[in-house]
PDB file of C-alpha atoms in Angstrom:
ATOM      1  CA  SER A 204     154.009  91.239 118.130  1.00  0.00           C
ATOM      2  CA  SER A 205     150.643  89.713 118.997  1.00  0.00           C
ATOM      3  CA  SER A 206     149.432  93.099 120.228  1.00  0.00           C
ATOM      4  CA  SER A 207     150.074  94.661 116.819  1.00  0.00           C
ATOM      5  CA  SER A 208     147.803  92.121 115.134  1.00  0.00           C
ATOM      6  CA  SER A 209     144.988  92.847 117.572  1.00  0.00           C
ATOM      7  CA  SER A 210     145.331  96.600 117.012  1.00  0.00           C
ATOM      8  CA  SER A 211     144.535  96.115 113.318  1.00  0.00           C
ATOM      9  CA  SER A 212     141.110  94.674 114.066  1.00  0.00           C
ATOM     10  CA  ALA A 213     138.043  96.858 113.619  1.00  0.00           C
ATOM     11  CA  PRO A 214     137.036  98.947 116.630  1.00  0.00           C
ATOM     12  CA  THR A 215     134.182  97.442 118.575  1.00  0.00           C
ATOM     13  CA  ASP A 216     133.005 100.677 120.158  1.00  0.00           C
ATOM     14  CA  SER A 217     131.902 102.301 116.893  1.00  0.00           C
ATOM     15  CA  PRO A 218     128.152 102.825 117.009  1.00  0.00           C
ATOM     16  CA  ALA A 219     126.043 101.439 114.211  1.00  0.00           C
ATOM     17  CA  THR A 220     124.608 104.021 111.836  1.00  0.00           C
ATOM     18  CA  THR A 221     121.624 104.076 109.529  1.00  0.00           C
ATOM     19  CA  GLN A 222     124.089 103.760 106.647  1.00  0.00           C
ATOM     20  CA  HIS A 223     125.431 100.512 108.158  1.00  0.00           C
ATOM     21  CA  PHE A 224     121.879  99.161 108.344  1.00  0.00           C
ATOM     22  CA  ASN A 225     121.198 100.286 104.764  1.00  0.00           C
ATOM     23  CA  THR A 226     124.310  98.474 103.549  1.00  0.00           C
ATOM     24  CA  VAL A 227     123.101  95.231 105.128  1.00  0.00           C
ATOM     25  CA  ILE A 228     119.535  95.813 103.889  1.00  0.00           C
ATOM     26  CA  ARG A 229     120.931  96.260 100.365  1.00  0.00           C
ATOM     27  CA  ALA A 230     122.991  93.051 100.703  1.00  0.00           C
ATOM     28  CA  TYR A 231     119.967  91.039 101.878  1.00  0.00           C
ATOM     29  CA  ILE A 232     117.887  92.330  98.973  1.00  0.00           C
ATOM     30  CA  ARG A 233     120.610  91.516  96.440  1.00  0.00           C
ATOM     31  CA  ALA A 234     120.775  88.016  97.930  1.00  0.00           C
ATOM     32  CA  GLY A 235     117.002  87.681  97.525  1.00  0.00           C
ATOM     33  CA  ASN A 236     116.312  87.660 101.266  1.00  0.00           C
ATOM     34  CA  ILE A 237     113.767  90.474 101.410  1.00  0.00           C
ATOM     35  CA  PRO A 238     112.186  89.271 104.693  1.00  0.00           C
ATOM     36  CA  ALA A 239     115.562  89.722 106.444  1.00  0.00           C
ATOM     37  CA  ALA A 240     115.895  93.191 104.893  1.00  0.00           C
ATOM     38  CA  HIS A 241     112.380  94.036 106.075  1.00  0.00           C
ATOM     39  CA  LYS A 242     113.272  92.874 109.592  1.00  0.00           C
ATOM     40  CA  LEU A 243     116.231  95.282 109.623  1.00  0.00           C
ATOM     41  CA  LEU A 244     113.956  98.157 108.607  1.00  0.00           C
ATOM     42  CA  ARG A 245     111.725  97.235 111.561  1.00  0.00           C
ATOM     43  CA  GLU A 246     114.773  97.259 113.856  1.00  0.00           C
ATOM     44  CA  LEU A 247     115.634 100.755 112.640  1.00  0.00           C
ATOM     45  CA  GLN A 248     112.051 101.907 113.178  1.00  0.00           C
ATOM     46  CA  ASP A 249     112.005 100.435 116.695  1.00  0.00           C
ATOM     47  CA  SER A 250     115.474 101.629 117.692  1.00  0.00           C
ATOM     48  CA  PRO A 251     115.581 103.538 120.985  1.00  0.00           C
ATOM     49  CA  HIS A 252     118.562 105.550 119.700  1.00  0.00           C
ATOM     50  CA  PRO A 253     117.414 108.914 118.297  1.00  0.00           C
ATOM     51  CA  THR A 254     120.158 108.955 115.651  1.00  0.00           C
ATOM     52  CA  LEU A 255     119.436 105.411 114.485  1.00  0.00           C
ATOM     53  CA  THR A 256     116.304 105.850 112.387  1.00  0.00           C
ATOM     54  CA  PRO A 257     115.364 104.886 108.833  1.00  0.00           C
ATOM     55  CA  ASP A 258     116.133 107.406 106.144  1.00  0.00           C
ATOM     56  CA  THR A 259     114.813 107.727 102.605  1.00  0.00           C
ATOM     57  CA  ALA A 260     117.252 105.085 101.337  1.00  0.00           C
ATOM     58  CA  SER A 261     116.115 102.578 103.984  1.00  0.00           C
ATOM     59  CA  TYR A 262     112.571 102.709 102.632  1.00  0.00           C
ATOM     60  CA  HIS A 263     113.602 102.985  98.968  1.00  0.00           C
ATOM     61  CA  LEU A 264     115.724  99.846  99.167  1.00  0.00           C
ATOM     62  CA  LEU A 265     112.802  97.807 100.445  1.00  0.00           C
ATOM     63  CA  ILE A 266     110.232  99.319  98.066  1.00  0.00           C
ATOM     64  CA  ASP A 267     112.493  98.597  95.099  1.00  0.00           C
ATOM     65  CA  GLY A 268     113.279  95.103  96.386  1.00  0.00           C
ATOM     66  CA  TYR A 269     109.618  94.155  96.750  1.00  0.00           C
ATOM     67  CA  ALA A 270     108.720  95.795  93.426  1.00  0.00           C
ATOM     68  CA  LEU A 271     111.417  93.844  91.584  1.00  0.00           C
ATOM     69  CA  ALA A 272     110.318  90.646  93.323  1.00  0.00           C
ATOM     70  CA  ASN A 273     106.810  91.085  91.869  1.00  0.00           C
ATOM     71  CA  ALA A 274     105.332  91.864  95.277  1.00  0.00           C
ATOM     72  CA  PRO A 275     103.639  95.203  94.552  1.00  0.00           C
ATOM     73  CA  GLU A 276     101.320  94.968  97.567  1.00  0.00           C
ATOM     74  CA  ARG A 277     104.293  94.733  99.906  1.00  0.00           C
ATOM     75  CA  ALA A 278     106.114  97.498  98.042  1.00  0.00           C
ATOM     76  CA  GLU A 279     103.032  99.677  98.409  1.00  0.00           C
ATOM     77  CA  ALA A 280     102.775  98.923 102.137  1.00  0.00           C
ATOM     78  CA  ILE A 281     106.340 100.215 102.613  1.00  0.00           C
ATOM     79  CA  LEU A 282     105.468 103.215 100.428  1.00  0.00           C
ATOM     80  CA  VAL A 283     102.603 104.024 102.814  1.00  0.00           C
ATOM     81  CA  GLU A 284     105.049 103.828 105.730  1.00  0.00           C
ATOM     82  CA  LEU A 285     107.476 106.081 103.857  1.00  0.00           C
ATOM     83  CA  SER A 286     104.710 108.613 103.241  1.00  0.00           C
ATOM     84  CA  ALA A 287     103.807 108.638 106.943  1.00  0.00           C
ATOM     85  CA  ALA A 288     107.460 108.946 107.984  1.00  0.00           C
ATOM     86  CA  ALA A 289     107.991 111.811 105.545  1.00  0.00           C
ATOM     87  CA  GLY A 290     105.083 113.729 107.035  1.00  0.00           C
ATOM     88  CA  ALA A 291     105.184 117.289 105.783  1.00  0.00           C
ATOM     89  CA  GLY A 292     108.902 117.054 105.056  1.00  0.00           C
ATOM     90  CA  GLY A 293     111.938 118.587 106.686  1.00  0.00           C
ATOM     91  CA  GLY A 294     113.266 115.392 108.295  1.00  0.00           C
ATOM     92  CA  PRO A 295     115.672 112.707 107.093  1.00  0.00           C
ATOM     93  CA  VAL A 296     112.882 110.954 105.179  1.00  0.00           C
ATOM     94  CA  ARG A 297     111.557 112.349 101.908  1.00  0.00           C
ATOM     95  CA  LEU A 298     108.830 110.991  99.691  1.00  0.00           C
ATOM     96  CA  LEU A 299     109.968 110.997  96.059  1.00  0.00           C
ATOM     97  CA  SER A 300     108.349 110.145  92.724  1.00  0.00           C
ATOM     98  CA  LEU A 301     110.870 107.366  92.198  1.00  0.00           C
ATOM     99  CA  ALA A 302     109.327 105.222  94.944  1.00  0.00           C
ATOM    100  CA  TYR A 303     105.858 105.662  93.472  1.00  0.00           C
ATOM    101  CA  ASN A 304     107.091 104.777  89.994  1.00  0.00           C
ATOM    102  CA  TRP A 305     108.560 101.513  91.301  1.00  0.00           C
ATOM    103  CA  VAL A 306     105.198 100.541  92.804  1.00  0.00           C
ATOM    104  CA  VAL A 307     103.236 101.635  89.723  1.00  0.00           C
ATOM    105  CA  THR A 308     105.584  99.616  87.499  1.00  0.00           C
ATOM    106  CA  SER A 309     105.383  96.554  89.743  1.00  0.00           C
ATOM    107  CA  TYR A 310     101.582  96.574  89.582  1.00  0.00           C
ATOM    108  CA  ALA A 311     101.662  97.256  85.836  1.00  0.00           C
ATOM    109  CA  ASN A 312     103.814  94.158  85.354  1.00  0.00           C
ATOM    110  CA  GLN A 313     101.153  91.970  86.975  1.00  0.00           C
ATOM    111  CA  ARG A 314      98.757  90.094  84.716  1.00  0.00           C
ATOM    112  CA  ASP A 315      95.739  92.202  85.710  1.00  0.00           C
ATOM    113  CA  GLY A 316      97.583  95.061  87.329  1.00  0.00           C
ATOM    114  CA  ALA A 317      96.505  98.042  85.217  1.00  0.00           C
ATOM    115  CA  GLU A 318      93.733  99.086  87.596  1.00  0.00           C
ATOM    116  CA  GLU A 319      96.009  98.891  90.646  1.00  0.00           C
ATOM    117  CA  ALA A 320      98.779 100.754  88.803  1.00  0.00           C
ATOM    118  CA  GLU A 321      96.322 103.524  87.968  1.00  0.00           C
ATOM    119  CA  ARG A 322      95.072 103.636  91.567  1.00  0.00           C
ATOM    120  CA  VAL A 323      98.646 104.177  92.811  1.00  0.00           C
ATOM    121  CA  LEU A 324      99.175 106.822  90.113  1.00  0.00           C
ATOM    122  CA  ASP A 325      96.056 108.643  91.360  1.00  0.00           C
ATOM    123  CA  ARG A 326      97.413 108.496  94.904  1.00  0.00           C
ATOM    124  CA  MET A 327     100.739 109.812  93.626  1.00  0.00           C
ATOM    125  CA  GLU A 328      98.976 112.824  92.143  1.00  0.00           C
ATOM    126  CA  GLU A 329      97.229 113.465  95.481  1.00  0.00           C
ATOM    127  CA  GLU A 330     100.514 113.155  97.416  1.00  0.00           C
ATOM    128  CA  GLY A 331     102.050 115.718  95.070  1.00  0.00           C
ATOM    129  CA  THR A 332      99.868 118.374  96.668  1.00  0.00           C
ATOM    130  CA  VAL A 333     101.514 117.650 100.043  1.00  0.00           C
ATOM    131  CA  HIS A 334     105.050 116.496  99.180  1.00  0.00           C
ATOM    132  CA  ARG A 335     107.111 118.662  96.854  1.00  0.00           C
ATOM    133  CA  GLY A 336     109.212 115.718  95.617  1.00  0.00           C
ATOM    134  CA  VAL A 337     106.218 113.768  94.326  1.00  0.00           C
ATOM    135  CA  LEU A 338     105.157 114.539  90.793  1.00  0.00           C
ATOM    136  CA  ALA A 339     103.688 112.110  88.330  1.00  0.00           C
ATOM    137  CA  ASP A 340     105.857 112.256  85.237  1.00  0.00           C
ATOM    138  CA  THR A 341     106.004 110.836  81.731  1.00  0.00           C
ATOM    139  CA  ILE A 342     107.280 107.525  83.090  1.00  0.00           C
ATOM    140  CA  SER A 343     104.360 107.249  85.525  1.00  0.00           C
ATOM    141  CA  TYR A 344     101.717 107.849  82.865  1.00  0.00           C
ATOM    142  CA  ASN A 345     103.405 105.706  80.197  1.00  0.00           C
ATOM    143  CA  VAL A 346     103.666 102.731  82.544  1.00  0.00           C
ATOM    144  CA  VAL A 347      99.935 102.898  83.319  1.00  0.00           C
ATOM    145  CA  LEU A 348      98.983 103.394  79.663  1.00  0.00           C
ATOM    146  CA  ARG A 349     101.158 100.435  78.659  1.00  0.00           C
ATOM    147  CA  ALA A 350      99.520  98.303  81.374  1.00  0.00           C
ATOM    148  CA  TRP A 351      96.026  99.123  80.085  1.00  0.00           C
ATOM    149  CA  SER A 352      97.041  98.498  76.462  1.00  0.00           C
ATOM    150  CA  LYS A 353      98.354  95.017  77.311  1.00  0.00           C
ATOM    151  CA  PHE A 354      94.945  93.905  78.551  1.00  0.00           C
ATOM    152  CA  SER A 355      92.567  95.605  76.181  1.00  0.00           C
TER     153      SER A 355
END
């Protein structure tokens, strides 16, 4: 009878996956512990296992977390890492407009962030020539225009 209770426990030989890491990263961010989430991204990046690497969601979670925490510089630093990891495309990491819009919006929400928001928008336009998923859109431009109008 005691053996049946031990057979219901979770298997211990299941390898961790990027999705497992992303779930914990998401939980840390929701709990407001972005440094712990960032540490997990670093563990994924440093993993010796070829199948255990960050994917687009790994980076997006952290970019969004920092952006929502009013830390646009940190969000942008992860965006730069995402861009480098995406390279010319084709791998598990893709650079998308969404990540740029989070950073642009985070800067735009800062007291004097219009200039920085526009700088990131300019970079977004440049990235669009390399990465197919990166296109400045109505949201991107409206956020920057709204930022400038708040401080004029």
